[in-house]
XYZ file of C-alpha atoms in Angstrom:
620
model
C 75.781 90.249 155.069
C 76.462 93.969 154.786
C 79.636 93.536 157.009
C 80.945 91.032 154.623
C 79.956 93.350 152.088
C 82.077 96.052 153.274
C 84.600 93.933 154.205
C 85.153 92.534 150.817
C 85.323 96.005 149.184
C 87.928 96.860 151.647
C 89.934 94.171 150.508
C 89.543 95.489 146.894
C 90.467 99.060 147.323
C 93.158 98.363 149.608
C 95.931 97.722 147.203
C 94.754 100.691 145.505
C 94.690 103.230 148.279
C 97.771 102.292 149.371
C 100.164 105.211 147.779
C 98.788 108.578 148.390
C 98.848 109.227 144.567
C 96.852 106.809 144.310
C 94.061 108.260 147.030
C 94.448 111.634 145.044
C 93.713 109.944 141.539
C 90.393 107.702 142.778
C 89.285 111.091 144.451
C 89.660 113.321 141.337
C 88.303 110.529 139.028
C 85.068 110.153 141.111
C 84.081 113.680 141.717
C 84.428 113.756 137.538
C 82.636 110.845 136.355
C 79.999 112.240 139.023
C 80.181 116.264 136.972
C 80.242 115.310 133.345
C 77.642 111.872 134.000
C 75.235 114.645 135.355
C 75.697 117.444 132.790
C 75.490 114.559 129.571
C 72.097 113.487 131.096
C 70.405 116.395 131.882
C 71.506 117.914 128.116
C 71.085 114.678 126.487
C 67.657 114.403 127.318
C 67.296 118.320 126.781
C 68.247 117.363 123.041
C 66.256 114.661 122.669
C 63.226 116.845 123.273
C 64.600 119.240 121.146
C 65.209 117.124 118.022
C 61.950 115.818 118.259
C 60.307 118.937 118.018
C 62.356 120.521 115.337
C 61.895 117.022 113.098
C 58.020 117.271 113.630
C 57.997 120.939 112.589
C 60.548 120.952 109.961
C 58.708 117.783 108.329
C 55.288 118.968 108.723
C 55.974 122.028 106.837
C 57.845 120.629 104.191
C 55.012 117.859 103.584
C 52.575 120.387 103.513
C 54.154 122.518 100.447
C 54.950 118.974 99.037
C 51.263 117.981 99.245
C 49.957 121.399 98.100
C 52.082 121.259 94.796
C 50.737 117.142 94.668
C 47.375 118.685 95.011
C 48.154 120.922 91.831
C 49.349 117.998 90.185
C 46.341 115.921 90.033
C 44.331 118.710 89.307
C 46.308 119.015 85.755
C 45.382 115.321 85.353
C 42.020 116.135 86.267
C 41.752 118.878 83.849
C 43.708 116.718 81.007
C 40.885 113.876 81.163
C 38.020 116.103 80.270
C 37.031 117.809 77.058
C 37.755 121.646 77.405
C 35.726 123.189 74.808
C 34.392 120.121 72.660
C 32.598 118.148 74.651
C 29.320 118.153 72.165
C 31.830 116.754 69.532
C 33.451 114.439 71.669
C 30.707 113.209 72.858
C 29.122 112.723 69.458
C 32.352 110.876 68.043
C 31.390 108.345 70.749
C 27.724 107.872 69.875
C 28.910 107.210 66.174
C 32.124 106.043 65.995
C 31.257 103.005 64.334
C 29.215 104.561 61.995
C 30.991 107.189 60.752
C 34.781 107.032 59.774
C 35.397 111.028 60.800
C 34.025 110.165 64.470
C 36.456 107.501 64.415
C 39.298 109.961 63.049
C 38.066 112.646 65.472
C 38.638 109.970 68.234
C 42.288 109.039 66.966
C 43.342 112.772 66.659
C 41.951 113.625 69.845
C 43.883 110.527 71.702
C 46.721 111.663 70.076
C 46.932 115.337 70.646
C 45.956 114.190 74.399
C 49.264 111.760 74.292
C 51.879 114.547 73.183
C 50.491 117.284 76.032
C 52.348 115.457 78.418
C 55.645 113.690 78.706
C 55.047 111.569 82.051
C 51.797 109.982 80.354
C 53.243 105.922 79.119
C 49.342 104.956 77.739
C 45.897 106.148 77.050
C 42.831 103.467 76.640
C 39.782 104.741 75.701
C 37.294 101.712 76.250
C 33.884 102.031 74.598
C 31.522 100.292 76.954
C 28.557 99.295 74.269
C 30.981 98.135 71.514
C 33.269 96.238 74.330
C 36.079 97.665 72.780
C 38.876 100.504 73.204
C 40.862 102.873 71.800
C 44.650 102.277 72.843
C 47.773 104.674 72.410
C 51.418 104.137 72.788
C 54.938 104.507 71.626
C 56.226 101.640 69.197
C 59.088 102.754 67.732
C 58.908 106.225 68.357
C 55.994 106.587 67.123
C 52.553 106.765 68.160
C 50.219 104.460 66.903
C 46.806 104.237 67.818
C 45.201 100.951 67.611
C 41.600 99.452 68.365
C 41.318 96.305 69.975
C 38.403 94.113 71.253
C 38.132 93.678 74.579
C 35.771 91.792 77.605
C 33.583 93.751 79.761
C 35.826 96.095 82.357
C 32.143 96.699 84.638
C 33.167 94.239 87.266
C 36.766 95.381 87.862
C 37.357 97.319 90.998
C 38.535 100.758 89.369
C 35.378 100.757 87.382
C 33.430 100.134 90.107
C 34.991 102.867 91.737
C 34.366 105.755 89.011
C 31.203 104.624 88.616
C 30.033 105.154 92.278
C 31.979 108.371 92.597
C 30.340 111.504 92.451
C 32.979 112.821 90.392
C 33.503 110.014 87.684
C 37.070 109.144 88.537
C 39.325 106.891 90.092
C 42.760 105.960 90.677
C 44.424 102.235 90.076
C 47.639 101.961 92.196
C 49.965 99.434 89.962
C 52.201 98.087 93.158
C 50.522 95.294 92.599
C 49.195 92.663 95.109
C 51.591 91.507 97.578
C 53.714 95.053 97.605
C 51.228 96.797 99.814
C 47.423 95.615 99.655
C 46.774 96.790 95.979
C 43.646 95.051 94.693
C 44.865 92.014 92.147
C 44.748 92.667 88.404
C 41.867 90.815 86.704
C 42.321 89.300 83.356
C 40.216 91.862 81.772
C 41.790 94.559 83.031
C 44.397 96.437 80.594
C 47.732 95.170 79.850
C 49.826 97.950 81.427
C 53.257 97.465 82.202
C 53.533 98.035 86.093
C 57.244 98.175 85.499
C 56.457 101.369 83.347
C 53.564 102.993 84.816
C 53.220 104.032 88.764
C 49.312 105.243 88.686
C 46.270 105.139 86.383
C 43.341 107.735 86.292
C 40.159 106.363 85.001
C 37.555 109.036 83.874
C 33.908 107.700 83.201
C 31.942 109.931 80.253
C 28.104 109.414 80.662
C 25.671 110.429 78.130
C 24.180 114.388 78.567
C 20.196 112.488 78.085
C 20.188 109.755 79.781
C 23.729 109.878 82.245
C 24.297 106.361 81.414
C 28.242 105.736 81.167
C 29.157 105.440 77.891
C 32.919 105.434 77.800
C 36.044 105.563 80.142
C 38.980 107.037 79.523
C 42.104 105.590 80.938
C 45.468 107.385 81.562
C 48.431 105.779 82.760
C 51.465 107.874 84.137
C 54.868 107.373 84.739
C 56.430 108.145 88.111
C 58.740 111.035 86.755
C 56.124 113.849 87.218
C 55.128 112.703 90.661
C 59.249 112.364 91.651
C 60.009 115.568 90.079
C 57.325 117.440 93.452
C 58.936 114.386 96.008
C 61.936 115.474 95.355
C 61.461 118.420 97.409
C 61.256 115.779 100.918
C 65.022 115.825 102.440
C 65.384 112.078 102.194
C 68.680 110.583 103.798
C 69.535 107.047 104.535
C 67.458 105.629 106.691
C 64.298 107.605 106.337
C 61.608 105.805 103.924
C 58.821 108.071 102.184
C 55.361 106.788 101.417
C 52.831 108.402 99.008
C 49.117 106.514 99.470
C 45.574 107.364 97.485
C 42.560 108.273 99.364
C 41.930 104.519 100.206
C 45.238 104.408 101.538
C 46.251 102.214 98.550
C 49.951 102.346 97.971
C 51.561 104.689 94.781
C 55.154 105.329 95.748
C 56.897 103.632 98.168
C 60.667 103.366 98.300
C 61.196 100.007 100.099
C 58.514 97.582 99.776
C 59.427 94.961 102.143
C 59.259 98.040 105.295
C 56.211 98.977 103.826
C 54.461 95.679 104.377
C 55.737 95.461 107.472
C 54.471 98.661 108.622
C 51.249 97.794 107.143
C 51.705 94.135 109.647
C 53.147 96.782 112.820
C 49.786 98.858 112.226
C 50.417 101.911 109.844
C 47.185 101.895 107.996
C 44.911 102.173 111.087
C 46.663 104.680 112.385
C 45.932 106.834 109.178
C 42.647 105.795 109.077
C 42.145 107.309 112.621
C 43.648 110.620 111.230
C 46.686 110.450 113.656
C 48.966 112.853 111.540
C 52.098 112.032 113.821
C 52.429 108.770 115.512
C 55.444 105.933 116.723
C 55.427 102.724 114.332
C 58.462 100.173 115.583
C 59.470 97.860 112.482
C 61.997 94.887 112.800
C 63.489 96.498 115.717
C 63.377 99.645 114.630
C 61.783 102.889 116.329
C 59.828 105.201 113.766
C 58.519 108.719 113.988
C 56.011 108.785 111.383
C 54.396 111.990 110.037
C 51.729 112.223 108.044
C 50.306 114.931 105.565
C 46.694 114.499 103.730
C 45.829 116.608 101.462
C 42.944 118.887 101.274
C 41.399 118.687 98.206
C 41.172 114.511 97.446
C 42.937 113.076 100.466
C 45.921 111.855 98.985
C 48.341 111.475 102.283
C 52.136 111.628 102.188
C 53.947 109.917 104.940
C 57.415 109.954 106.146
C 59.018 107.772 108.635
C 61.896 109.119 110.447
C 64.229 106.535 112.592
C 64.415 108.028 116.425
C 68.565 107.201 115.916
C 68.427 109.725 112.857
C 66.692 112.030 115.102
C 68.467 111.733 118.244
C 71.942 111.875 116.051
C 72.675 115.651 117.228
C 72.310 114.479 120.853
C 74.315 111.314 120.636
C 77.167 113.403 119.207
C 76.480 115.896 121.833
C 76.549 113.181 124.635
C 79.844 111.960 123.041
C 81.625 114.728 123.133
C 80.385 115.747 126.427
C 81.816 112.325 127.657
C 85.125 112.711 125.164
C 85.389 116.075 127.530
C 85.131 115.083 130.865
C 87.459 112.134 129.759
C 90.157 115.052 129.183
C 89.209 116.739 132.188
C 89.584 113.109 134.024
C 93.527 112.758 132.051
C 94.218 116.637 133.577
C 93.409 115.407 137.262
C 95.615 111.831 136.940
C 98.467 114.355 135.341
C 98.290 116.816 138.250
C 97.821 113.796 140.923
C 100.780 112.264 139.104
C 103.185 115.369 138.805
C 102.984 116.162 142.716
C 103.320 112.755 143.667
C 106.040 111.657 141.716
C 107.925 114.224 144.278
C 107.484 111.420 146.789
C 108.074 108.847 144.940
C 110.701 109.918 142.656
C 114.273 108.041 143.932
C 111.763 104.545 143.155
C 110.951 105.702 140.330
C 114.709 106.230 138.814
C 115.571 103.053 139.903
C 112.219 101.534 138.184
C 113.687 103.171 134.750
C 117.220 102.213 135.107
C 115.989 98.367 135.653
C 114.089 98.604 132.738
C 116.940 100.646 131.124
C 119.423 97.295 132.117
C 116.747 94.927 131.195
C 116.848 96.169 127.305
C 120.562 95.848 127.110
C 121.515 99.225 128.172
C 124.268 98.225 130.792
C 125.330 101.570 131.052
C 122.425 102.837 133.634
C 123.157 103.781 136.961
C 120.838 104.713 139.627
C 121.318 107.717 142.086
C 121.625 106.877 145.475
C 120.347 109.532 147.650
C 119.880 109.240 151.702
C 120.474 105.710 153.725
C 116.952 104.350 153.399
C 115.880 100.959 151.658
C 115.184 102.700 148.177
C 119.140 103.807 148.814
C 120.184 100.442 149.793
C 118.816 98.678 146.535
C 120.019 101.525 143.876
C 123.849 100.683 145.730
C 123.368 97.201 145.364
C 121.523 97.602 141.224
C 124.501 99.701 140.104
C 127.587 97.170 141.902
C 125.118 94.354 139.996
C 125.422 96.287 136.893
C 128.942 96.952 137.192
C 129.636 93.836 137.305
C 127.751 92.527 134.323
C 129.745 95.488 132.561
C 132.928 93.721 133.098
C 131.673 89.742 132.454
C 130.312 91.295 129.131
C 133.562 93.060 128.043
C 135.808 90.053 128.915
C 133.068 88.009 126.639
C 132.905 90.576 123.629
C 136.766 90.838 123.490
C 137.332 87.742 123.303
C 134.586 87.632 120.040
C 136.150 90.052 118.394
C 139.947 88.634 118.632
C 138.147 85.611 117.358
C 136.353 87.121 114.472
C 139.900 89.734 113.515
C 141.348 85.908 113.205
C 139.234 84.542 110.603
C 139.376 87.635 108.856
C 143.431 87.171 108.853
C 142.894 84.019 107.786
C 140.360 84.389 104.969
C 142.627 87.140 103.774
C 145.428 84.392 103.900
C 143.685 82.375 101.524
C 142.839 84.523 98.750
C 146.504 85.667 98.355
C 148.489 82.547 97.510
C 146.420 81.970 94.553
C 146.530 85.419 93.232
C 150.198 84.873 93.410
C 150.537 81.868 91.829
C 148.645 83.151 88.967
C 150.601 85.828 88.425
C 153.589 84.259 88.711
C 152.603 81.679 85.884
C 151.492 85.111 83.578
C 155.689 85.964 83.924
C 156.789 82.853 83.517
C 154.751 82.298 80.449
C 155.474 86.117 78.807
C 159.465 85.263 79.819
C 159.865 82.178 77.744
C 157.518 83.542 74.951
C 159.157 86.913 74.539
C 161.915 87.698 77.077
C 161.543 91.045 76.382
C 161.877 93.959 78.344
C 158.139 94.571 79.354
C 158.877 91.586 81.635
C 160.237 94.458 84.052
C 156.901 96.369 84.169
C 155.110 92.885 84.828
C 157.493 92.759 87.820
C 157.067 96.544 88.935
C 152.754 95.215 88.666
C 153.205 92.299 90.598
C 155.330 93.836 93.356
C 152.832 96.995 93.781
C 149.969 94.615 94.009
C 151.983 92.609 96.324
C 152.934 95.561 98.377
C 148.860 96.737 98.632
C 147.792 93.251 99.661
C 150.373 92.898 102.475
C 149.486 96.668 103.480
C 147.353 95.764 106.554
C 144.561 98.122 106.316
C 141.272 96.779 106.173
C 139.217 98.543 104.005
C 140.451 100.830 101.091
C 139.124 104.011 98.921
C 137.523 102.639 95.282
C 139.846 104.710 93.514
C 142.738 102.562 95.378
C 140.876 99.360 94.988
C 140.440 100.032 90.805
C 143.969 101.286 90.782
C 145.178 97.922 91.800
C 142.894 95.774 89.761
C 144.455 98.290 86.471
C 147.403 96.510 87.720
C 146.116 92.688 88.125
C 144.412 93.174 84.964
C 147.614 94.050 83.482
C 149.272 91.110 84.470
C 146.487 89.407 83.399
C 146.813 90.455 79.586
C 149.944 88.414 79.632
C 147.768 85.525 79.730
C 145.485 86.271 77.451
C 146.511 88.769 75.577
C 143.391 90.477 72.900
C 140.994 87.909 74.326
C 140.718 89.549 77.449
C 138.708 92.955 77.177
C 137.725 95.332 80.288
C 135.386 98.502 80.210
C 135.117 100.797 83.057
C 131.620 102.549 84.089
C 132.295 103.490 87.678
C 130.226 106.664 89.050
C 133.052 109.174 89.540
C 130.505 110.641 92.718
C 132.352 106.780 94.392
C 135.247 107.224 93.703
C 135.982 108.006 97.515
C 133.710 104.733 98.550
C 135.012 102.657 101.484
C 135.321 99.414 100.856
C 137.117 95.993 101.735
C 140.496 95.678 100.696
C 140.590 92.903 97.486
C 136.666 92.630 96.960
C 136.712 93.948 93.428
C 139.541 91.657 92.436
C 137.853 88.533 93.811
C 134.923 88.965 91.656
C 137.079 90.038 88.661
C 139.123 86.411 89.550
C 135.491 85.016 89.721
C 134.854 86.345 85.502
C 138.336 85.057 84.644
C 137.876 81.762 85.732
C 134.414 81.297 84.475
C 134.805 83.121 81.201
C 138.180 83.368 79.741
C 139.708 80.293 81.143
C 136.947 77.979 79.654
C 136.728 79.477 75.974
C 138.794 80.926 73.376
C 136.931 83.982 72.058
C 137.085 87.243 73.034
C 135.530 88.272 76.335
C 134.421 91.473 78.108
C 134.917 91.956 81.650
C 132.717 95.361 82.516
C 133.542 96.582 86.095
C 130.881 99.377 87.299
C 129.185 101.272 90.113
C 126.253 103.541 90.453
C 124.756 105.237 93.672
C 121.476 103.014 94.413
C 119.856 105.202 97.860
C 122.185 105.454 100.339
C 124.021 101.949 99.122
C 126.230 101.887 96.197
C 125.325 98.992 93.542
C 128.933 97.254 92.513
C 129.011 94.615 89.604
C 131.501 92.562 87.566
C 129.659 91.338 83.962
C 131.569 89.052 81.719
C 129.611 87.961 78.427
C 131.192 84.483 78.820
C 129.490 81.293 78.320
C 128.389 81.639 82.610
C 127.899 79.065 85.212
C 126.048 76.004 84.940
C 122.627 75.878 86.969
C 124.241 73.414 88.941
C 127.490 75.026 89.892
C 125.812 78.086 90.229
C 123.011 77.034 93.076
C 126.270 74.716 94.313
C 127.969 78.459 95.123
C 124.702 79.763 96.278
C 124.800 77.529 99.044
C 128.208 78.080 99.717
C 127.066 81.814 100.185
C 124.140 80.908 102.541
C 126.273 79.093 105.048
C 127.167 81.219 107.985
C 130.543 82.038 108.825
C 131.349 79.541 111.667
C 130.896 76.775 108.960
C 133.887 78.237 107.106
C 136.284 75.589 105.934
C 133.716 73.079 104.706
C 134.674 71.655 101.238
C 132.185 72.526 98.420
C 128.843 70.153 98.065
C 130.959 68.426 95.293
C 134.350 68.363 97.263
C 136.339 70.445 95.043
C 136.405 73.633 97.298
C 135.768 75.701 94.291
C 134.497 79.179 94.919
C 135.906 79.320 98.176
C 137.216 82.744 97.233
C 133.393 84.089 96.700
C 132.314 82.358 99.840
C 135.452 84.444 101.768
C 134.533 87.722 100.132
C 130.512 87.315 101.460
C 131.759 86.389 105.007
C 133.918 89.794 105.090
C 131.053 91.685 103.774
C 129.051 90.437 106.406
C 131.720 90.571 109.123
C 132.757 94.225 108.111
C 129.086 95.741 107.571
C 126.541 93.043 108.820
C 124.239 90.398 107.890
C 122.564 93.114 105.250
C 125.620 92.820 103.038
C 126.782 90.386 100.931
C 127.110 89.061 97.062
C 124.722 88.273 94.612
C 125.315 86.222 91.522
C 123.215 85.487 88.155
C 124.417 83.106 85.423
C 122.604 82.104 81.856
C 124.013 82.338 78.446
C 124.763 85.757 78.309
C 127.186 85.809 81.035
C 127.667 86.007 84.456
C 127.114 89.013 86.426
C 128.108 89.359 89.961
C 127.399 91.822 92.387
C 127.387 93.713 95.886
C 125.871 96.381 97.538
C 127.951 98.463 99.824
C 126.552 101.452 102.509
C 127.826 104.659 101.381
C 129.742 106.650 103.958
C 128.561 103.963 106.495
C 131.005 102.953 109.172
C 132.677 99.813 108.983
C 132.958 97.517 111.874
C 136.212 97.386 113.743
């Protein structure tokens, strides 16, 4: 079994031990992974031990000033419930209250006066035990009213029960509520306090100075704003939860019920109730460091549980950079493996990269050839491969691009015969209207505009380009004479702008044809340019009665259809718009499949345009 074993693994690593870089590499990476594993467990756990500690200390101070200023804060309750200086009168408004209207008054005012000495206190009840009534004040309004009410008998209700057996005359009612961490259930006779509104009530039991018989409780009810303002003072981050419990370990402030009762399921009150001030408590999942404070003078405890992840963060980080680390120490070994064995393996290597070199289309690459070996004997036969493929290619492309100069000839060929008939027709028609002399400079027009289109250059400057169309336009007037308006609003900064020989005049054709020839008002035909990026923005704009939505998505197709499908009549069979169609196929064939025309139509008009690369180099 162990031979097999061994034998298998030999199998594995054989392909990779094969180079010597490869040996080097496997032997750096293991003694490295072996180093940094090592030094991230040894301080990881050191960490661990320290976060622990620091947490336990940290926290146990902090609760302990918390509780101490707690402590104070219950004392000032304590001190608020009793009767400083008149307790004979106090005590006598009780006895007679029913008897004599300035007890009763003496009560009111003294409720009152107790209500405005503190701004966390939400309602006072001040039950009378013989007359089974009490004495209640509130806000309504703001104002504070304070009302009498009947009431049933409050001697059976836990928090009674409670002052009555204590040896100092108090309790406290936690107003959770049952179900949000053990809280006794409220009986129908106890008060109607909001729990909503109130977070703890303080009930203080006045017995008689002759006989000690309770004769009265007085019942405060607090908001949670005093008690928040000394929590505050606990760092509390995400995660954490903070629990403030009575004496009986009845719940007052917790800030997530739901973890609270399952704490209470995962065994959080016996563990207090053994006086365990730090302990473990694992909810839902969840490891808890839970420390506990209780306080000296009633046993009030506070109680924080920290997550271990929270505490163990510092050491996680540490262990991740520790690993990030050793990671870069790792990348430094395969670099230095890789840089002295790429001495060996270098002549490979250059033939590796000019493959992939001629596999992306570069079929210029060429691999040195250095010595007689086998590595030798391949980079001869790659480059007479390549060299080859070099001259199939050429023969291939040349033979595109005569093909391609052909149907630019020819596209050429057809836009001129109908500019010339056109203008011929303007001569003929100003020569047997007129026969005046300005036939001459419709001659000297048409001959210069003949001359530029039979010039042979591809592509001409703008300024060239809208000198010619000055003179097709002037020819043009002999047709139409006032109906026929231009405005120019070219950007002077293109006035040098390359661009195919006869494009403007095509789309001026285009606004002729749709605009003057069908109607016999006034047009304008505005020519302009303007610098758009690096593209410049050319458009023709007549204010003509446009192209229907027919015709015009008819021409849009036309547009769309690639160049080999030149020739093809129209959709309708009228070959209309051919000379558009021509114009988009030299834009395309001069700059590429970016360029081309665009054309919008409604009753305003028609405006064509196309976007040209400025300074870009044309195709040849």
């Amino acid at each position: 079994m162990r031979n097999q074993i061994l034998r298998r693994l030999d199998d594995w690593f054989e392909p990779v031990t094969r180079r010597l870089a490869n040996k080097l590499i496997l032997t750096f990476t293991i003694i490295i992974v072996l180093v940094v594993s090592s030094l991230t467990f040894i301080s990881y756990s050191m960490l661990r031990r320290e976060s622990v500690n620091s947490s336990i200390a940290s926290t146990d101070n902090n609760l302990l000033l918390v509780g101490r200023n707690f402590d104070s804060y219950l004392k000032g309750i304590e001190q608020l419930s009793l009767p400083q200086i008149s307790y004979d009168e106090f005590n006598y408004a009780l006895l007679y209250e029913t008897q004599d209207y300035a007890s009763k008054m003496y009560l009111e005012s003294y409720l009152k006066n107790l209500y405005f000495s503190r701004s966390d206190l939400e309602t006072i009840y001040l039950y009378i035990l013989k007359e089974h009534k009490y004495y209640w004040v509130t806000k309504e309004n703001y104002n504070i009213t304070v009302r009498v009410a009947e009431h049933p008998s409050i001697e059976n209700l836990p928090w009674y029960k409670s002052a009555l057996g204590s040896p100092s005359n108090r309790s406290y009612q936690s107003l959770l509520g049952a179900g949000d961490g053990g809280a006794a259930l409220r009986s129908p006779a106890d008060y109607p306090v909001h729990p909503g509104r109130s977070f703890m009530g303080y009930h203080r039991l006045f017995r008689s100075i002759v006989t000690r018989e309770p004769e009265a409780v007085l019942s405060l009810y607090f908001n949670s704003s005093g008690a928040n303002e000394i929590l505050k003072d606990i760092p509390f981050s995400t995660g954490q939860h903070l629990l403030l419990l009575g004496p009986d370990n009845a719940p007052f402030i917790v800030d997530d019920k739901g973890f609270y009762n399952h704490s209470v399921q995962s065994g959080l009150l016996s563990s207090l109730n053994r006086g365990e001030g730090r302990f473990v408590l694992e909810d839902s999942g969840e490891k808890y460091l839970v420390i506990a404070n209780t306080g000296s003078a009633q046993g009030w405890k506070l109680v924080k549980p920290i997550p271990y992840r929270m505490i163990y963060e510092a050491a996680t980080t540490t262990r991740r950079w520790s690993l990030i680390i050793g990671l870069l120490f790792l990348a430094m070994s395969i670099v230095l493996t890789g840089v002295i064995s790429t001495r060996i393996t270098r002549p490979l290597k250059d033939l590796s990269l000019q493959m992939r070199r001629f596999g992306q289309g570069s079929f210029n690459a060429e691999a040195k050839v250095k010595g007689r070996d086998e590595i030798a004997y391949l980079s001869m036969h790659f480059n007479k491969m390549v060299k080859k493929t070099n001259e199939l290619i050429n023969e291939r492309f040349k033979l595109k691009i005569a093909e391609k100069n052909a149907v630019l000839k020819a596209l050429e060929a057809e836009i001129n015969p109908h500019f010339l008939y056109n203008a011929l027709q303007a001569i003929s028609t100003r020569a047997l209207k007129n026969g005046s002399a300005d036939i001459v400079e419709m001659v000297d027009n048409l001959a210069l505009t003949l001359r530029y289109c039979v010039s042979g250059r591809e592509t001409v400057t703008a300024r060239e380009e809208l000198k010619h169309i000055e003179r097709y336009l002037a020819l043009q007037k002999a047709r139409f004479g006032s109906r026929m308006q231009v405005a120019y609003d070219w950007d002077e900064s293109l006035m040098e702008l390359s661009m195919p020989k006869l494009a403007l005049q095509t789309l001026v054709e285009n606004a002729i044809k749709h605009g003057l020839e069908r109607i016999s008002s006034p047009i304008t035909i505005t020519i302009s340019a303007r610098p758009e990026g690096g593209t410049a923005a050319i458009t023709v704009h007549d204010d003509g009665p446009g192209i229907s939505p027919e015709r015009l998505e008819q021409v849009r197709l036309a547009l769309r259809k690639s160049w080999e499908a030149h020739g093809e009549m129209e959709p309708d069979g009228s070959g209309g718009g051919i000379g558009l169609r021509n114009l988009d196929m030299r834009l395309k064939l001069l700059y590429g499949e970016e360029a081309g025309l665009e054309i919008e139509s409604g009753p305003d008009g028609t405006v064509m345009s196309m976007k040209l690369p400025i300074g870009g180099v044309t195709r040849a």
